[in-house]
Structures are given as structure tokens and as C-alpha cells.
């Protein structure tokens, strides 16, 4: 999965949205359920480290089983240390990629969430850098 766009977040802009008390199982909330508990700022809810967090837009189908689709936006936090099984944004030999970081028998691999792609071993000779842990995936519901 390749990165096509990268954005820094403007933390001074608040995005306040209403949070309803009622949790609809699925479907449109009833007008009678007009019980807004509070307004939440999505920046505060989703971004733990504003100076180390950014959005990337991805291309490809190597992470479809992790529910990351072509064209999705990913929220990436560089301040969180990546550990095995985390989905990460990395640079491998000059190319950005999104994969799961996996450790097996003292070796590290970048693993796709699509059986069509083989794991990539991160060799000691590779030019490799982790750019952050993926914390949220944004894609349209339609």
C-alpha cells in the first residue's frame, strides 16, 4: 500500500460535533431522541500527540483485510512506539508503505493484510525507517 498524499493537522482548528446519549444499534436516530450529551472536539478525541500526528492518503489493496482500502486516509502518530502486530507507516528503500510490523524468531517483517502479497523481511542492509503507528482509518461509508 503506497502513500499518495501527506498532511499535517491544524490543531488550533476545533471540530466540535454533538455526541448523543442514545446509541442507535444502526440506522437513523429518532427525532424523539434529541438528547445531546455534549459536544466533542475530534482533534482532542482522536489526536493524542498533535505535533507528531499527520494524515496520509493511501493507494493499493495490500491492507484490505485490515479494512484499509484504496483512497482511505490514515491518522499516523509518530510519538507512539510501534510494536509487533501494529499497522505502521514506514519508508523502505525510499518508498512509503503501510503494513503490519511483525517479529518472528528475532526477524522483523512488513506483512500485508492481503494473502496475495508475501511478507517482506526487513534486512539489516535495508534502508528502513518507521514513520509512525496508524491510529485511525477514515473511509467513506458509502
Coordinates of N, CA, C and O in Angstrom, one line a residue:
X1 N 0.9 -1.2 0.0 CA 0.0 0.0 0.0 C 0.9 1.2 0.0 O 1.8 1.3 0.8
X2 N 0.7 2.1 -0.9 CA 1.5 3.3 -1.1 C 0.9 4.5 -0.6 O -0.4 4.7 -0.7
X3 N 1.6 5.5 -0.2 CA 1.1 6.8 0.3 C 1.1 7.7 -0.9 O 2.1 7.9 -1.6
X4 N -0.1 8.4 -1.1 CA -0.2 9.3 -2.2 C -0.2 10.7 -1.8 O 0.1 11.6 -2.6
X5 N -0.6 11.0 -0.5 CA -0.7 12.4 0.0 C -0.4 12.3 1.5 O -0.6 11.4 2.1
X6 N 0.2 13.5 2.0 CA 0.6 13.6 3.4 C 0.2 15.0 3.9 O 0.5 15.9 3.2
X7 N -0.5 15.1 5.0 CA -0.9 16.3 5.5 C -0.6 16.5 7.0 O -0.7 15.5 7.8
X8 N -0.2 17.7 7.4 CA -0.1 18.0 8.9 C -1.4 18.5 9.3 O -2.2 19.1 8.6
X9 N -1.7 18.3 10.6 CA -3.0 18.7 11.2 C -2.9 20.1 11.7 O -1.9 20.5 12.3
X10 N -4.0 20.9 11.6 CA -4.0 22.2 12.3 C -4.7 22.0 13.6 O -6.0 21.9 13.7
X11 N -4.0 21.9 14.7 CA -4.6 21.6 16.0 C -5.3 22.8 16.5 O -6.1 22.6 17.4
X12 N -5.1 24.0 16.0 CA -5.8 25.2 16.5 C -7.2 25.2 16.0 O -8.1 26.0 16.6
X13 N -7.6 24.5 15.0 CA -8.9 24.4 14.5 C -9.7 23.4 15.2 O -9.3 22.2 15.3
X14 N -10.8 23.7 15.9 CA -11.6 22.8 16.6 C -12.7 22.2 15.7 O -13.3 23.0 15.0
X15 N -12.9 21.0 15.8 CA -14.0 20.4 15.1 C -15.0 19.7 16.1 O -14.8 18.6 16.5
X16 N -15.9 20.6 16.6 CA -16.8 20.1 17.6 C -18.0 19.5 16.9 O -18.7 20.1 16.1
X17 N -18.3 18.3 17.3 CA -19.5 17.6 16.9 C -20.3 17.1 18.0 O -19.8 16.8 19.1
X18 N -21.7 17.1 17.9 CA -22.5 16.6 19.0 C -22.3 15.1 19.3 O -22.2 14.3 18.3
X19 N -22.3 14.8 20.5 CA -22.3 13.4 20.9 C -23.6 13.0 21.6 O -24.0 13.6 22.6
X20 N -24.4 12.1 21.0 CA -25.7 11.8 21.5 C -25.6 10.8 22.7 O -24.7 9.9 22.7
X21 N -26.5 10.9 23.6 CA -26.6 10.0 24.7 C -27.0 8.6 24.2 O -26.6 7.6 24.7
X22 N -27.9 8.6 23.3 CA -28.5 7.4 22.7 C -27.5 6.8 21.8 O -27.0 7.4 20.9
X23 N -27.4 5.5 21.9 CA -26.5 4.8 20.9 C -27.4 3.9 20.1 O -27.8 2.8 20.4
X24 N -27.7 4.4 18.9 CA -28.6 3.6 18.0 C -27.9 2.4 17.5 O -26.7 2.4 17.2
X25 N -28.5 1.2 17.5 CA -27.9 0.0 17.1 C -27.4 0.1 15.6 O -26.4 -0.4 15.3
X26 N -28.2 0.7 14.8 CA -27.9 1.0 13.4 C -29.1 1.7 12.9 O -30.2 1.5 13.2
X27 N -28.9 2.6 12.0 CA -30.0 3.3 11.4 C -30.1 4.8 11.9 O -29.2 5.3 12.7
X28 N -31.1 5.5 11.4 CA -31.2 6.9 11.7 C -31.8 7.1 13.1 O -32.8 6.5 13.4
X29 N -31.2 8.0 13.9 CA -31.8 8.3 15.2 C -33.1 8.9 15.1 O -33.4 9.7 14.2
X30 N -34.0 8.5 16.0 CA -35.3 9.1 16.1 C -35.3 10.6 16.5 O -34.5 10.9 17.3
X31 N -36.1 11.4 15.9 CA -36.2 12.8 16.3 C -36.5 13.0 17.8 O -36.2 13.9 18.5
X32 N -37.2 12.0 18.4 CA -37.5 12.0 19.8 C -36.3 11.8 20.7 O -36.3 12.1 21.8
X33 N -35.3 11.3 20.1 CA -34.0 11.0 20.8 C -33.1 12.2 20.8 O -31.9 12.1 20.6
X34 N -33.6 13.4 21.0 CA -32.8 14.6 20.9 C -32.1 14.9 22.2 O -32.4 15.9 22.8
X35 N -31.2 14.0 22.6 CA -30.5 14.1 23.8 C -29.0 14.2 23.6 O -28.3 13.2 23.7
X36 N -28.6 15.4 23.2 CA -27.1 15.5 23.0 C -26.4 15.6 24.4 O -26.8 16.5 25.2
X37 N -25.5 14.7 24.6 CA -24.8 14.7 25.9 C -23.8 15.9 26.0 O -23.7 16.6 27.0
X38 N -23.0 16.1 24.9 CA -22.0 17.1 24.9 C -21.5 17.3 23.5 O -21.9 16.6 22.6
X39 N -20.7 18.2 23.3 CA -20.0 18.4 22.0 C -18.6 17.9 22.2 O -18.0 18.2 23.3
X40 N -18.1 17.2 21.3 CA -16.7 16.7 21.4 C -15.8 17.3 20.3 O -16.3 17.5 19.2
X41 N -14.6 17.6 20.6 CA -13.7 18.1 19.6 C -12.9 16.9 19.1 O -12.2 16.2 19.8
X42 N -13.1 16.6 17.8 CA -12.5 15.4 17.2 C -11.0 15.4 17.3 O -10.3 14.4 17.4
X43 N -10.4 16.6 17.3 CA -8.9 16.7 17.4 C -8.5 16.2 18.8 O -7.5 15.4 18.9
X44 N -9.2 16.6 19.8 CA -8.9 16.1 21.2 C -9.2 14.6 21.3 O -8.5 13.9 22.0
X45 N -10.2 14.1 20.7 CA -10.7 12.7 20.8 C -9.7 11.8 20.0 O -9.4 10.7 20.5
X46 N -9.3 12.2 18.9 CA -8.5 11.3 18.0 C -7.0 11.5 18.0 O -6.2 10.6 17.7
X47 N -6.6 12.8 18.4 CA -5.1 13.1 18.3 C -4.6 13.2 19.7 O -4.9 14.1 20.4
X48 N -3.7 12.3 20.0 CA -3.0 12.4 21.3 C -1.7 13.2 21.3 O -1.4 13.8 22.3
X49 N -1.0 13.3 20.2 CA 0.2 14.0 20.1 C 0.1 14.9 18.8 O 0.6 14.5 17.8
X50 N -0.5 16.1 19.0 CA -0.7 17.0 17.8 C 0.6 17.3 17.0 O 0.5 17.3 15.7
X51 N 1.7 17.5 17.6 CA 2.9 17.8 16.9 C 3.5 16.6 16.1 O 4.4 16.8 15.3
X52 N 3.1 15.5 16.5 CA 3.7 14.3 15.9 C 2.6 13.5 15.1 O 2.9 12.3 14.7
X53 N 1.5 14.1 14.8 CA 0.4 13.4 14.1 C 0.1 14.0 12.8 O 0.1 15.2 12.7
X54 N -0.1 13.2 11.8 CA -0.5 13.6 10.5 C -1.4 12.6 9.8 O -1.6 11.5 10.2
X55 N -1.9 13.1 8.7 CA -2.8 12.3 7.8 C -2.0 11.9 6.6 O -1.3 12.7 6.0
X56 N -2.3 10.7 6.1 CA -1.8 10.2 4.8 C -2.9 9.6 4.1 O -3.9 9.1 4.7
X57 N -2.9 9.7 2.8 CA -3.8 9.1 1.9 C -3.1 7.9 1.2 O -2.0 8.1 0.7
X58 N -3.7 6.8 1.2 CA -3.0 5.6 0.6 C -3.7 5.1 -0.7 O -4.8 5.4 -1.0
X59 N -2.9 4.3 -1.3 CA -3.3 3.7 -2.6 C -2.9 2.3 -2.6 O -1.8 1.9 -2.2
X60 N -3.7 1.4 -3.1 CA -3.4 0.0 -3.2 C -4.4 -0.9 -2.5 O -5.3 -0.4 -1.8
X61 N -4.1 -2.2 -2.5 CA -5.1 -3.2 -1.9 C -4.4 -4.1 -1.0 O -4.9 -5.2 -0.6
X62 N -3.1 -3.8 -0.6 CA -2.4 -4.8 0.2 C -2.9 -4.9 1.7 O -2.5 -5.8 2.4
X63 N -3.8 -4.0 2.1 CA -4.2 -4.0 3.5 C -5.7 -4.1 3.6 O -6.3 -3.8 4.6
X64 N -6.4 -4.7 2.6 CA -7.8 -4.8 2.6 C -8.4 -5.6 3.7 O -9.5 -5.3 4.2
X65 N -7.7 -6.6 4.2 CA -8.2 -7.4 5.3 C -8.1 -6.7 6.6 O -8.6 -7.2 7.6
X66 N -7.4 -5.6 6.7 CA -7.3 -4.7 7.8 C -8.2 -3.6 7.7 O -8.2 -2.6 8.5
X67 N -9.1 -3.7 6.7 CA -10.1 -2.7 6.4 C -9.5 -1.3 6.0 O -10.1 -0.3 6.3
X68 N -8.4 -1.4 5.3 CA -7.8 -0.2 4.7 C -7.9 -0.3 3.2 O -7.4 -1.3 2.6
X69 N -8.7 0.6 2.6 CA -9.0 0.5 1.2 C -8.3 1.6 0.4 O -7.8 2.6 1.0
X70 N -8.2 1.4 -0.9 CA -7.5 2.3 -1.8 C -8.2 3.7 -1.6 O -9.5 3.8 -1.7
X71 N -7.5 4.7 -1.4 CA -8.0 6.1 -1.2 C -8.3 6.5 0.2 O -8.7 7.6 0.4
X72 N -8.2 5.6 1.2 CA -8.5 5.9 2.5 C -7.5 6.9 3.1 O -6.3 6.9 2.7
X73 N -7.9 7.6 4.2 CA -7.0 8.4 4.9 C -6.6 7.7 6.2 O -7.5 7.1 6.8
X74 N -5.4 7.8 6.6 CA -4.9 7.2 7.8 C -4.4 8.3 8.8 O -3.6 9.2 8.3
X75 N -4.7 8.2 10.0 CA -4.1 9.1 11.0 C -2.9 8.3 11.6 O -3.0 7.2 12.0
X76 N -1.7 9.0 11.5 CA -0.5 8.4 11.9 C 0.2 9.2 13.0 O 0.3 10.4 12.9
X77 N 0.6 8.5 14.1 CA 1.2 9.2 15.2 C 2.6 8.7 15.4 O 2.9 7.5 15.6
X78 N 3.6 9.6 15.2 CA 5.0 9.3 15.3 C 5.5 9.2 16.7 O 6.6 8.6 17.0
X79 N 4.7 9.7 17.7 CA 5.1 9.6 19.1 C 4.9 8.3 19.7 O 5.4 8.0 20.8
X80 N 4.1 7.4 19.1 CA 3.8 6.1 19.7 C 4.8 5.1 19.1 O 5.0 5.0 17.9
X81 N 5.5 4.4 20.0 CA 6.4 3.4 19.6 C 5.7 2.2 19.0 O 4.8 1.6 19.6
X82 N 6.1 1.8 17.8 CA 5.5 0.7 17.1 C 6.0 -0.6 17.7 O 7.2 -0.7 18.1
X83 N 5.1 -1.5 17.9 CA 5.5 -2.9 18.4 C 4.9 -3.9 17.4 O 4.1 -3.6 16.5
X84 N 5.2 -5.1 17.7 CA 4.8 -6.2 16.8 C 3.3 -6.2 16.7 O 2.6 -6.0 17.6
X85 N 2.8 -6.5 15.5 CA 1.4 -6.5 15.0 C 0.7 -5.1 14.9 O -0.4 -5.1 14.5
X86 N 1.5 -4.0 15.1 CA 0.9 -2.7 14.8 C 0.9 -2.5 13.3 O 1.8 -3.0 12.6
X87 N 0.0 -1.7 12.9 CA 0.0 -1.2 11.5 C 0.8 0.1 11.5 O 0.5 1.0 12.3
X88 N 1.7 0.1 10.6 CA 2.7 1.3 10.6 C 2.8 1.9 9.2 O 2.5 1.3 8.2
X89 N 3.2 3.1 9.2 CA 3.7 3.8 8.0 C 5.2 3.8 8.1 O 5.8 4.2 9.1
X90 N 5.9 3.3 7.0 CA 7.3 3.2 7.0 C 7.9 3.6 5.7 O 7.1 3.6 4.7
X91 N 9.1 3.8 5.7 CA 9.9 4.0 4.4 C 10.8 2.9 4.3 O 11.6 2.6 5.2
X92 N 10.7 2.1 3.2 CA 11.6 1.0 2.9 C 12.2 1.3 1.6 O 11.6 1.4 0.6
X93 N 13.5 1.4 1.6 CA 14.3 1.7 0.4 C 13.8 2.8 -0.4 O 13.7 2.7 -1.6
X94 N 13.4 3.9 0.3 CA 12.9 5.1 -0.4 C 11.5 5.2 -0.7 O 11.0 6.2 -1.2
X95 N 10.7 4.1 -0.4 CA 9.3 4.1 -0.8 C 8.4 4.0 0.5 O 8.7 3.2 1.4
X96 N 7.4 4.9 0.6 CA 6.5 4.8 1.7 C 5.6 3.6 1.5 O 5.2 3.2 0.4
X97 N 5.3 2.9 2.7 CA 4.5 1.7 2.6 C 3.7 1.6 4.0 O 4.2 2.1 5.0
X98 N 2.5 1.1 3.9 CA 1.7 0.8 5.1 C 1.6 -0.7 5.2 O 1.1 -1.4 4.3
X99 N 2.0 -1.2 6.3 CA 2.0 -2.7 6.5 C 1.9 -3.0 8.0 O 2.1 -2.1 8.8
X100 N 1.7 -4.2 8.4 CA 1.7 -4.6 9.7 C 3.2 -5.0 10.1 O 3.8 -5.7 9.3
X101 N 3.7 -4.5 11.2 CA 5.0 -4.8 11.7 C 5.0 -6.1 12.5 O 4.2 -6.2 13.5
X102 N 5.7 -7.1 12.1 CA 5.6 -8.4 12.7 C 7.1 -8.9 13.0 O 7.9 -8.9 12.2
X103 N 7.2 -9.4 14.2 CA 8.5 -10.0 14.6 C 8.3 -11.5 14.8 O 7.4 -12.0 15.5
X104 N 9.2 -12.3 14.1 CA 9.2 -13.8 14.2 C 10.6 -14.3 14.3 O 11.4 -14.0 13.4
X105 N 10.9 -15.0 15.4 CA 12.2 -15.6 15.6 C 13.3 -14.5 15.4 O 14.2 -14.7 14.6
X106 N 13.2 -13.4 16.0 CA 14.2 -12.4 16.0 C 14.4 -11.7 14.7 O 15.4 -11.1 14.4
X107 N 13.5 -11.9 13.8 CA 13.5 -11.2 12.5 C 12.2 -10.3 12.4 O 11.1 -10.8 12.8
X108 N 12.4 -9.2 11.8 CA 11.2 -8.3 11.6 C 10.7 -8.3 10.1 O 11.5 -8.4 9.2
X109 N 9.4 -8.3 10.0 CA 8.8 -8.3 8.7 C 7.7 -7.2 8.5 O 7.1 -6.8 9.5
X110 N 7.5 -6.8 7.3 CA 6.4 -6.0 6.9 C 5.4 -6.9 6.3 O 5.7 -7.6 5.3
X111 N 4.2 -7.0 6.9 CA 3.2 -8.0 6.4 C 2.0 -7.3 5.9 O 1.4 -6.5 6.6
X112 N 1.6 -7.7 4.7 CA 0.3 -7.2 4.2 C -0.9 -7.9 4.8 O -0.8 -9.0 5.3
X113 N -2.0 -7.2 4.7 CA -3.3 -7.9 5.1 C -4.0 -8.2 3.9 O -5.2 -7.9 3.6
X114 N -3.4 -9.0 3.0 CA -3.9 -9.5 1.8 C -3.1 -10.7 1.4 O -1.8 -10.6 1.2
X115 N -3.7 -11.9 1.3 CA -2.9 -13.1 1.0 C -2.2 -13.1 -0.3 O -1.3 -13.9 -0.6
X116 N -2.5 -12.1 -1.2 CA -1.8 -12.1 -2.5 C -0.4 -11.6 -2.4 O 0.4 -11.7 -3.3
X117 N 0.0 -11.0 -1.2 CA 1.3 -10.4 -1.1 C 2.1 -11.2 0.0 O 1.6 -11.4 1.1
X118 N 3.4 -11.4 -0.3 CA 4.3 -12.1 0.6 C 4.8 -11.1 1.7 O 5.0 -9.9 1.4
X119 N 5.1 -11.6 2.9 CA 5.8 -10.8 3.9 C 7.2 -10.3 3.3 O 7.8 -11.0 2.6
X120 N 7.6 -9.1 3.7 CA 8.8 -8.5 3.3 C 9.7 -8.5 4.6 O 9.4 -7.9 5.6
X121 N 10.8 -9.2 4.5 CA 11.8 -9.2 5.6 C 12.5 -7.9 5.6 O 13.0 -7.4 4.6
X122 N 12.7 -7.3 6.8 CA 13.5 -6.1 6.9 C 14.9 -6.5 7.2 O 15.2 -6.8 8.3
X123 N 15.7 -6.5 6.2 CA 17.1 -7.0 6.4 C 17.9 -5.8 7.0 O 17.5 -4.7 7.0
X124 N 19.0 -6.2 7.5 CA 19.9 -5.2 8.1 C 20.5 -4.2 7.1 O 20.9 -3.1 7.4
X125 N 20.5 -4.7 5.8 CA 21.0 -3.8 4.8 C 19.9 -2.8 4.2 O 20.3 -1.9 3.5
X126 N 18.7 -3.1 4.6 CA 17.6 -2.2 4.1 C 17.7 -0.8 4.6 O 18.0 -0.6 5.8
X127 N 17.3 0.1 3.8 CA 17.1 1.5 4.3 C 15.7 1.6 4.8 O 14.7 1.7 4.0
X128 N 15.5 1.5 6.1 CA 14.2 1.3 6.7 C 14.0 2.3 7.8 O 14.9 2.4 8.7
X129 N 12.8 2.9 7.9 CA 12.5 3.8 9.0 C 11.0 3.8 9.2 O 10.2 3.9 8.3
X130 N 10.6 3.6 10.5 CA 9.2 3.7 10.8 C 8.8 5.2 11.0 O 9.5 5.9 11.7
X131 N 7.8 5.6 10.3 CA 7.3 7.0 10.3 C 6.1 7.1 11.3 O 5.6 8.2 11.5
X132 N 5.6 6.1 11.8 CA 4.6 6.2 12.8 C 3.6 5.0 12.8 O 3.6 4.2 11.9
X133 N 2.8 5.0 13.9 CA 1.8 4.0 14.0 C 0.5 4.5 13.5 O 0.1 5.6 13.8
X134 N -0.3 3.7 12.8 CA -1.6 4.1 12.3 C -2.5 3.9 13.4 O -2.7 2.9 14.0
X135 N -3.2 5.1 13.8 CA -4.1 5.0 14.9 C -5.6 5.0 14.5 O -6.5 4.5 15.3
X136 N -5.9 5.6 13.3 CA -7.3 5.6 12.8 C -7.3 5.5 11.3 O -6.4 5.9 10.7
X137 N -8.4 4.9 10.8 CA -8.6 4.7 9.4 C -9.9 5.4 9.1 O -10.9 5.2 9.7
X138 N -9.8 6.3 8.0 CA -11.0 7.0 7.6 C -11.4 6.6 6.2 O -10.5 6.8 5.3
X139 N -12.6 6.1 6.0 CA -13.1 5.9 4.7 C -14.6 6.1 4.6 O -15.2 6.1 5.6
X140 N -15.0 6.5 3.4 CA -16.5 6.8 3.3 C -17.3 5.6 3.6 O -16.9 4.4 3.4
X141 N -18.5 5.8 4.2 CA -19.4 4.8 4.5 C -20.2 4.3 3.3 O -20.9 3.3 3.3
X142 N -20.2 5.1 2.2 CA -20.9 4.8 1.0 C -20.1 4.0 0.0 O -19.0 4.0 -0.1

